[in-house]
Tab-separated table of C-alpha atoms in Angstrom:
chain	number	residue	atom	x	y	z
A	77	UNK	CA	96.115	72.422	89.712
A	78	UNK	CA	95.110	74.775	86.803
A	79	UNK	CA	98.342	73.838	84.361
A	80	UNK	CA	99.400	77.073	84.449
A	81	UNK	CA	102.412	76.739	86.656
A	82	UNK	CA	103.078	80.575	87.943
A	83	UNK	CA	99.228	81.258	88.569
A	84	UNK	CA	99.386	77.988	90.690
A	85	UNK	CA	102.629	79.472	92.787
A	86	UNK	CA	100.446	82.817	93.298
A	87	UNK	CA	97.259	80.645	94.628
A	88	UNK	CA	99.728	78.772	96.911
A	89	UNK	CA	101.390	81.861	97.936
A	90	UNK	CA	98.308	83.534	98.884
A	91	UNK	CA	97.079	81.211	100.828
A	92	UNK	CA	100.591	80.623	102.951
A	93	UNK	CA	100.679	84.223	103.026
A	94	UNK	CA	97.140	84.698	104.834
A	95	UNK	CA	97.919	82.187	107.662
A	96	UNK	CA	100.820	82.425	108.163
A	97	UNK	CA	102.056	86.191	106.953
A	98	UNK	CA	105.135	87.055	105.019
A	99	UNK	CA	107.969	85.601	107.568
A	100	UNK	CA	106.795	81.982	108.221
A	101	UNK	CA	106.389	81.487	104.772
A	102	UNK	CA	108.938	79.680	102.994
A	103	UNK	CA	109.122	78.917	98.781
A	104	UNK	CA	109.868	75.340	99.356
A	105	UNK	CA	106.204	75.393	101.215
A	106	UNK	CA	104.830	77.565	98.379
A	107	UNK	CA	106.069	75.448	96.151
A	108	UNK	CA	105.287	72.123	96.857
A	109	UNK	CA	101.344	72.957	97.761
A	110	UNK	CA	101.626	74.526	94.036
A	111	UNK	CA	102.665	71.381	92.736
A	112	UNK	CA	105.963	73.112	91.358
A	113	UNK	CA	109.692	71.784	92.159
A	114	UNK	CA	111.161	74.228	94.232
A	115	UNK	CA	113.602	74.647	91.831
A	116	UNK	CA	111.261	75.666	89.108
A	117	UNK	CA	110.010	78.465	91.389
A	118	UNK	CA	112.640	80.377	90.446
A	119	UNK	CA	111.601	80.099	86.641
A	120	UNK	CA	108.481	82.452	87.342
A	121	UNK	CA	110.068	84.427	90.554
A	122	UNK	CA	113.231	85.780	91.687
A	123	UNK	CA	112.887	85.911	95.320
A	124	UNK	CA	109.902	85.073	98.079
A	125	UNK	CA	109.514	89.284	97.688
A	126	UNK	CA	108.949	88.988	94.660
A	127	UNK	CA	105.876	86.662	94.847
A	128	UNK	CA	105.184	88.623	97.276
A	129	UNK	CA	104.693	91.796	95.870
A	130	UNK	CA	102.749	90.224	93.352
A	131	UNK	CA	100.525	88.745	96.046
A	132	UNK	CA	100.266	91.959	97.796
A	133	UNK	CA	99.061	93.921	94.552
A	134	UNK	CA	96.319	92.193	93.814
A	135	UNK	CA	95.085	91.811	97.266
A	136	UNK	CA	95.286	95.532	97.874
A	137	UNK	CA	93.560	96.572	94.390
A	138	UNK	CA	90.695	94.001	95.872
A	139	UNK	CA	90.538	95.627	98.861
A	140	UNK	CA	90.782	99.236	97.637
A	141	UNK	CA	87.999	98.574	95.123
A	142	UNK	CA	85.443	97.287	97.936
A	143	UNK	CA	86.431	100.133	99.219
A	144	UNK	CA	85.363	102.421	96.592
A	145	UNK	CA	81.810	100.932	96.038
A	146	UNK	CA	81.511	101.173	100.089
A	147	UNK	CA	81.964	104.816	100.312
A	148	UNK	CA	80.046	107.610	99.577
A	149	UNK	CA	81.916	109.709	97.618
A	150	UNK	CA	78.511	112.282	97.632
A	151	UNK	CA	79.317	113.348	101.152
A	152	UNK	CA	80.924	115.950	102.438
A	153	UNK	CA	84.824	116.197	102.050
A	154	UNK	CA	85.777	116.214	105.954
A	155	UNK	CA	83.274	112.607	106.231
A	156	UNK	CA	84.460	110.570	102.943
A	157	UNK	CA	87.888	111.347	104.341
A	158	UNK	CA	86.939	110.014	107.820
A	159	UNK	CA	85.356	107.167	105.656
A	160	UNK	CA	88.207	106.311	103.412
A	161	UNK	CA	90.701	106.077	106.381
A	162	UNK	CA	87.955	104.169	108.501
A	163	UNK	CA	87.530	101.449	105.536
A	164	UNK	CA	91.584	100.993	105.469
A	165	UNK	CA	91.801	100.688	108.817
A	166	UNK	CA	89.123	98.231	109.450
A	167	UNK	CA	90.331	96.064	105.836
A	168	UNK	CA	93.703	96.545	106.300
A	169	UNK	CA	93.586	95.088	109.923
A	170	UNK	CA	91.895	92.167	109.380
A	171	UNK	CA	94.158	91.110	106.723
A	172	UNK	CA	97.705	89.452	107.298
A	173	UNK	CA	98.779	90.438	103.781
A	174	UNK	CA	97.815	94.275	104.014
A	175	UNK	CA	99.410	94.426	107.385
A	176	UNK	CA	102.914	93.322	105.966
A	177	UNK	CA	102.981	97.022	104.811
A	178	UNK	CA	104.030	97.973	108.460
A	179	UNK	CA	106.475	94.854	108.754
A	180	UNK	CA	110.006	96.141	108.579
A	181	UNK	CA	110.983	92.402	107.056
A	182	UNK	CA	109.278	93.424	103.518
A	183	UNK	CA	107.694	97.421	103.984
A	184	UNK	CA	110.876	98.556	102.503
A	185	UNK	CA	110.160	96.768	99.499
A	186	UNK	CA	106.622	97.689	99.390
A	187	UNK	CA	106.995	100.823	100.171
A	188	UNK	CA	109.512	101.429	97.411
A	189	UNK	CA	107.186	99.589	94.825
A	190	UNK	CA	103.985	102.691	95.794
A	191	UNK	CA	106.445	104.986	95.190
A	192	UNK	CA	107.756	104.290	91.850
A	193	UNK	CA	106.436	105.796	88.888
A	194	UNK	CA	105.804	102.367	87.380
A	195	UNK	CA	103.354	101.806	91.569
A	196	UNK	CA	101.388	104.722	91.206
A	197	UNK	CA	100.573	104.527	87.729
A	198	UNK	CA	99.404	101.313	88.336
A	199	UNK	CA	97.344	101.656	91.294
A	200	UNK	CA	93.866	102.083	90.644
A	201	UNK	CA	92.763	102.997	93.933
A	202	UNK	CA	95.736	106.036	93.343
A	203	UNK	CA	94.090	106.952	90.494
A	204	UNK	CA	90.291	106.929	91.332
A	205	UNK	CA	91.316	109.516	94.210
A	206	UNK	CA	92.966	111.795	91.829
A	207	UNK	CA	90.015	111.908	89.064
A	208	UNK	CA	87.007	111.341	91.943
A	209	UNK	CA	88.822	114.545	94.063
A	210	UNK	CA	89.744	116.684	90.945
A	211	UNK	CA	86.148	116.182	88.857
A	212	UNK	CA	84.514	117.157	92.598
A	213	UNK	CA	86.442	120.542	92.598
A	214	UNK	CA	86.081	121.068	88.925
A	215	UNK	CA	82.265	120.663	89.407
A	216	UNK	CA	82.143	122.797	92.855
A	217	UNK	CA	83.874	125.592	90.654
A	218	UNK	CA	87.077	125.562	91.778
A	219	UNK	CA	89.763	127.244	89.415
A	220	UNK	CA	92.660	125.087	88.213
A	221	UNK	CA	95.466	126.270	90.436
A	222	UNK	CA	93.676	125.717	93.671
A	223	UNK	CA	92.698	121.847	92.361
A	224	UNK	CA	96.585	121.770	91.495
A	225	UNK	CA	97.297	123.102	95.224
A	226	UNK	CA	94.940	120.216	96.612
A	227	UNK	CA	96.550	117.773	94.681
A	228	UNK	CA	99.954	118.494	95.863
A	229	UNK	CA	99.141	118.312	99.356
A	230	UNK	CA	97.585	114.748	98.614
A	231	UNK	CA	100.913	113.733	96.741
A	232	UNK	CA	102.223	115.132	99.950
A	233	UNK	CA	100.447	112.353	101.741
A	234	UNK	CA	100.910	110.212	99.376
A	235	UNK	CA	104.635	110.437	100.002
A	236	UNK	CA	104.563	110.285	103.245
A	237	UNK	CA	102.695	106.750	103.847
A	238	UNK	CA	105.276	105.656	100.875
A	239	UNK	CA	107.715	106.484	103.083
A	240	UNK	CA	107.617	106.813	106.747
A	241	UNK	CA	107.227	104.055	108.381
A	242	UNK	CA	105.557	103.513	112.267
A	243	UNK	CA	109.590	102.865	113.300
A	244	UNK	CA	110.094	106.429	111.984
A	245	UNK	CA	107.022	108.312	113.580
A	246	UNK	CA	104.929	106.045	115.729
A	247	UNK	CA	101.233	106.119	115.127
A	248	UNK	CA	101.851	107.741	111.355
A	249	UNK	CA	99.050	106.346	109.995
A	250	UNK	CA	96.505	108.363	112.523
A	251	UNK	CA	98.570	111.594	112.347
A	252	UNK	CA	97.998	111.738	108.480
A	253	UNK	CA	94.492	110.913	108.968
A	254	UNK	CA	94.462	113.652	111.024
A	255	UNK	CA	96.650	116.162	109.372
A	256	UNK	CA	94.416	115.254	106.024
A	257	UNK	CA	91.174	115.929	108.062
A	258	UNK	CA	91.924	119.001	109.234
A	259	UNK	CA	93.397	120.530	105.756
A	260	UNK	CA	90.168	119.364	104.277
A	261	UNK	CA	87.893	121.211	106.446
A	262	UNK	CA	90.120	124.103	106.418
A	263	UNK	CA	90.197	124.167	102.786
A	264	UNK	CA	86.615	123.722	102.143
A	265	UNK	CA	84.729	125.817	104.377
């Protein structure tokens, strides 16, 4: 164990967390492979969510950034969007955290951490996409209020994988790779 108690409950977690996924897990379990009375979980984390979230972070910023040096942000608009939803797709399903976001037991949660100020100011991948797709427009000549128009409609999808969920509108994920396909081409033809 590393001596640093909470870093040893995240290891722990993570690793109960991507064989068995959120549900099966239990903070006794976490706990004792940590080393860490279960009791003294509590000292570093509130609640099995909140570990959680923690876990889930990380994981996604790790995946999201693999993600970025995959793609080619050089190509044209209509194919890095087919190539930024193909990437999540094919990372996101391989991996029992990542898929937690469409598990009712903890998506809530999730969902409601994206959509905070506090999520999106923190999420690099969030980020990257606003600078990499403004700078592109900015360079291609577009005037301000049109990058501003863009921008809204991907806050607009933003929102919406923040906050419907597959239980809502079954097979969300492909309709808004769809809908954000088609506005692309539209809009840059």
């Amino acid at each position: 164990m590393s001596g640093n108690k909470k870093q040893d409950l995240k290891s722990a977690a993570y690793d109960i967390f991507s064989k068995k996924g959120y549900k099966a897990a239990g903070i006794s379990e976490i706990a004792k492979q940590a080393g860490v009375a279960t009791g003294s979980f509590y000292n570093y984390y509130d609640s099995k969510e909140a570990i959680f979230l923690d876990i889930y972070i990380e994981e996604n910023n790790r995946v999201r950034q693999a993600m970025i040096d995959e793609i080619d942000w050089e190509e044209a608009p209509a194919e890095v969007i087919g190539q930024i939803f193909g990437r999540a797709r094919s990372f996101v399903s391989s991996n029992k955290i990542l898929t937690e976001w469409y598990n009712p037991a903890i998506s809530g949660e999730l969902h409601s951490y994206y959509a905070s100020e506090k999520g999106k100011s923190d999420y690099p991948f969030h980020q990257f996409l606003v600078e990499t797709f403004t700078n592109r427009m900015q360079a291609e000549g577009y005037p301000p209020e049109k990058i501003q128009e863009v921008l809204q409609v991907y806050q607009l999808f933003y929102y919406m994988d923040t906050h419907i969920t597959e239980k809502d509108f079954p097979n969300v994920s492909q309709t808004i790779e769809r809908l954000a396909t088609y506005f692309v081409k539209g809009f840059f033809k």
